Each structure stands twice: as C-alpha cells, then as structure tokens.
Amino acid sequence: MRKTLSILSLLTVSLLSAQSTDFTLGHPTYQLVELEEVRSSSAFNSTIKPFSRSSVYDLFGSNVSPYLSKELRGYTQDSTKSTKPIWTKLYTYPADFYYYEDKNLELHVNPVLHFSYGKTNDAIGSTFVNSRGAEIRGRIDNKIAFYTMLTENQARYPEYVNNVRDSTLVVPYEGFWKQFATTGVDFFRAQGYIDFGLSRSISAQLGFGKHFVGNGVRSLILSDYSNNYPYLRINTETKVFDYTNIFAELIPGVSGGTFGLLGTGGFGKKYMAFHHLNVKIKPNLHIGLFESVMYGDSTGGLKIEYLNPIIFYRAVEQQNGSEDNAIIGLDFKWNLKKRVSLYGQLVIDEMIIGEVLAGDGWWGNKQGFQLGAKYVDPFGVEDLMVQAEINRVRPYMYAHENGFTSYSHYNLSLAHPLGANFTEYIGRANYRLSDRWSFESMVMLAGYGNDLGDVNFGRDILKNYSIRRPDGNGGSLEFGNTHLQGNKTDLTMLFIRASYMPRHNLFLDLDATLRRESDSNGNIDTSTSVFGFSMRWNVPSRRYLF
C-alpha cells in the first residue's frame, strides 16, 4: 500500500494546481456551513467531509462572519492584524500563534490544548482529558497544501466508554493506547496529509486521518468513530457531478489487555476501496451513489483490480469468487425554500427483492437506512437549527466471515457506533447566539438486539456472520430472523453543551451527559450522569453518544 501511494504521488507532482487545507472534522465551521448551505440553496457538496477552506470560501463569498474571515484569511481579502501582537512575532494575526508568508510559503502554527474535568455517578467517579500538542498547516508555491496535528494525551472516560474499550480493546475514536493510573488511558494522536492538484478539476490527498460521509449526525456509510488510517483520496469536481475515491489501509484486529495494546509483533493489514458519485440534479438537490469493498487475509496484499477508480466493485468481487465484502447504496440532500434540508442514506450489504417481499426473515437481507430533516431559523430565531433523524440497520449488516472483511477498522465500526440490529431516533438543536456564544442539545433514543451468551443475533459486526442462531440441526438459522432480535436493549441519552469563545478558537465548555441503558432480561440497568467543564484551544469538539 505504501509503495503504491508513493508511486502515485511521484507520478502526479508535475501536474499541480492551487490547493488548500481542510477544516478538521468537528471544527466550528461545520455548524456555519450547515446554516449557510440551507439558506443559500447552493450547489455546495457537504456530503464528503472533511472539506476544504477554498470550497467554504466559494460557498460564502464575501458574506463571511468575523470568525470565518479569520479562518479564511488568504482566500478572503481580510488582512486585519492583531492590535497587540506578542513580541511582535506571535499572534500578528488573531487566528495564528505564529504566521509566516513569502512568495513560496504560507505557514500557520498553533498550539493544541484540551483540559477537561467532570464528575460522574458511576464507579469511575471523575473524568478528565489532558491533551497537549501542535497544529501546523500551510501551502507551498500555492500548489501543495499540507497539514499535521500531533497531541500527547491522558484521559479518564465514563464507565460506559470504558466498557467499549474493555470489550473491543480499543478507545473510541483513538488508536494505540496504554493504561494510565489504573482507570485512565494514555495515547498519542497523529494526523496529517499533503494535498495537490492533478488538473483544474481533479485533486489528490495523501494522508493519515479519517472521513465522514453524510449530512446527518450519524453516517451509515463511513464515519469517524474508529481510528485514523493511511489513505489516498482523489476528488473530481465539475458543474454536473463530484466524484470521490478513497483507497485506505486498515487494521483487521488488535491484541492487548487491561494494560493497553501490544506494542510489538505488528497487527494485520486489510484494504478498503471506496467511491462516491454526487450528482447535482439541481443546485438544491443532490443525489449520491456509493460503493465500497473491504478485502484482505492473513497473507496481505493489494488487489490491483480494486484500484480502478470507476469500475463497479461488486462485479469485480463476484469475479474473485465473492470472497470480499462489497457494500453499495445511495444518499440524498434536498434543500427547500431556504429553510429546510431533507437528507437520507440507503445502504445495502445484500438484498434479494423476492426474499424482502416474502417477509420470511432471511438473514441475508442486510440493509440500513437513514432519514432526517434540518430546519433553519425556526420561529424567526436567527442562527438556530433544529434537526430530527432516524437510523435503522438490520441484523448482520457490515459483518462478514472475519475481521479482514468486516466493515471495521481497529476493532470498531467504520459506520455507526451501535454496529447493526438497531433503530435510533435523534433530536438536535444548535444555536449560535454570536461568534462567541453557542449552545447545543441532543437527545438519542435507541433500541438494539444484543447477543445472548455466545449466540450471534447480528449486532456485533466483528463476529462471523455464517455462525448465527442455531437451527437445531447443527447449522445456523436461515429464516425467521427479525429486526431487534436477541436481548432487546433500550438506550436513552441527553447531551447539553454551552460554549464561550473568549478569543479565536479558544473555547470554554460546560456540558452534561445523561445516559440510561436497560435490557429485557434484567441483566443491564444503568443510569449515568456526567457533568463537566473543559477548555479547548484549537481542538474540535467531540461527543460520546453511544
């Protein structure tokens, strides 16, 4: 994989054109974009994230807030300098700790700090996050964009987050970790990329990070729930369509224990090829078609046929004897009357129409769907957005014969945190009182069917889907599978956050999380409350809603 990506990057250097860096996932700009694209009924493609600073400038034009004006300096004409720079060299501009520019180089350097403390009612007692690092981004010759963020972190999470870590050996959203002070974790977070142009309409990005595909709170296609991964991303943008290809190297599984992950021996490798075609039916109506394939085994190795950026992966997978895991689907976004945005996703792992119509519970009917709506400026309240969303995924979706072909990375789902065999309802409200003050609230109501003992009822995507509920004859049940089968579990969460920005990208947060989980067998009945305060400096916000 590394050799292939290196060759591709070397072959394309001579074709470079003007590029820009992306807004990191979770950046405050994403809330501004959500509001503006609905109001403008524009042709902006916000489905594939992260998206670039230049594309955000194209959306807003000269109509940018003071906050965005600082973030987009270099694209806008704003050159307002700080009234009180430090030692004449630091914070010469409000958005940058250190800034340098000449005819060949544009460089932005910023500290990254995140300190938080919270009180919980569970056995953990208190939570904290202690992150320190740096963020560097810039452009060379206005043709190559580069970005990197490096942080050293120690953290203690609520017990329900630790339960995920204990069952998967992985900290949600993170990678390699080791134990810290018995109940905490210690990990190093790194992400970065270089971005270069291949032509006026085609660009490529070679990096280590992750992506989010969709317009909702959740994604059933590709989310940021798992660890970062090395990737090559190719974007093609035209007036009629946008086309995105992602080729990634993933980890099928990890080894470790309560002490953390093993730091020797090496983990296995698998690969994902993904493409998404966004067709601009109208400026306010976009329909997307996507396809991905997951493949690999203990012997490793790329399959050249999947490197073709415009081939139908399902056809190739069948030619290989259907040994890989191909997923297809579609998504849409429809902005109406500059107030409402309707969106959704349909994901198909496997489906036979006759079996669906028969309604006999064939296990192989593996699909999921999302449907949501956003309403901007309701009741005349400017910069308020309310949102409602439903996500539903049938049993055994995303699973395959082993970790090399399941839709997972680092033992965590590449799509929804709940895996499969669930239904989820989400309500959300965002309010930007000003560039300094913002408020968010979210409620989640979910039900899922958990496994009973060693019996696979279809929620755990890491389990072999060929070993399912026993049929009584030494095999697995082919029919009679129902949605939410297994140990029915109900999950309710409420999240509230108030944020104040005393200076650019320095946020003070007050938040509360209330969580209740109970199952039909009476084995689980927990209520968790977490109340916390945090200071974030150049760090995106993150929610642990699962």
Coordinates of N, CA and C in Angstrom, one line a residue, residues 15 112 209 248 255 289 323 348 351 367 395-396 455:
L15 N 1.8 17.9 -12.3 CA 0.5 18.4 -12.7 C -0.2 19.3 -11.7
V112 N -2.1 23.3 20.5 CA -3.3 22.5 20.7 C -3.4 22.0 22.2
G209 N -5.6 9.9 8.4 CA -6.7 10.5 9.0 C -8.0 9.7 8.9
A248 N -7.8 3.0 1.2 CA -7.3 3.0 2.5 C -6.7 1.7 3.0
S255 N -4.4 -6.7 19.4 CA -4.1 -7.6 20.6 C -3.7 -6.7 21.8
L289 N -24.4 8.3 -5.2 CA -24.3 6.8 -5.3 C -22.9 6.4 -4.8
E323 N -15.3 -13.4 -2.4 CA -14.6 -13.6 -1.1 C -14.5 -12.3 -0.3
I348 N -26.9 -1.0 1.4 CA -27.2 -2.4 1.1 C -26.0 -3.2 1.1
M351 N -29.2 -8.0 -0.7 CA -30.6 -7.9 -0.7 C -31.1 -8.7 -1.9
Q367 N -29.7 -4.6 5.2 CA -29.8 -3.2 4.7 C -29.9 -2.2 5.9
P395 N -30.1 -6.8 11.2 CA -29.1 -7.7 11.8 C -28.1 -8.2 10.7
Y396 N -26.9 -8.4 11.2 CA -25.7 -8.9 10.4 C -25.2 -8.0 9.3
V455 N -24.5 -16.7 21.4 CA -25.4 -16.8 20.2 C -25.3 -15.4 19.5

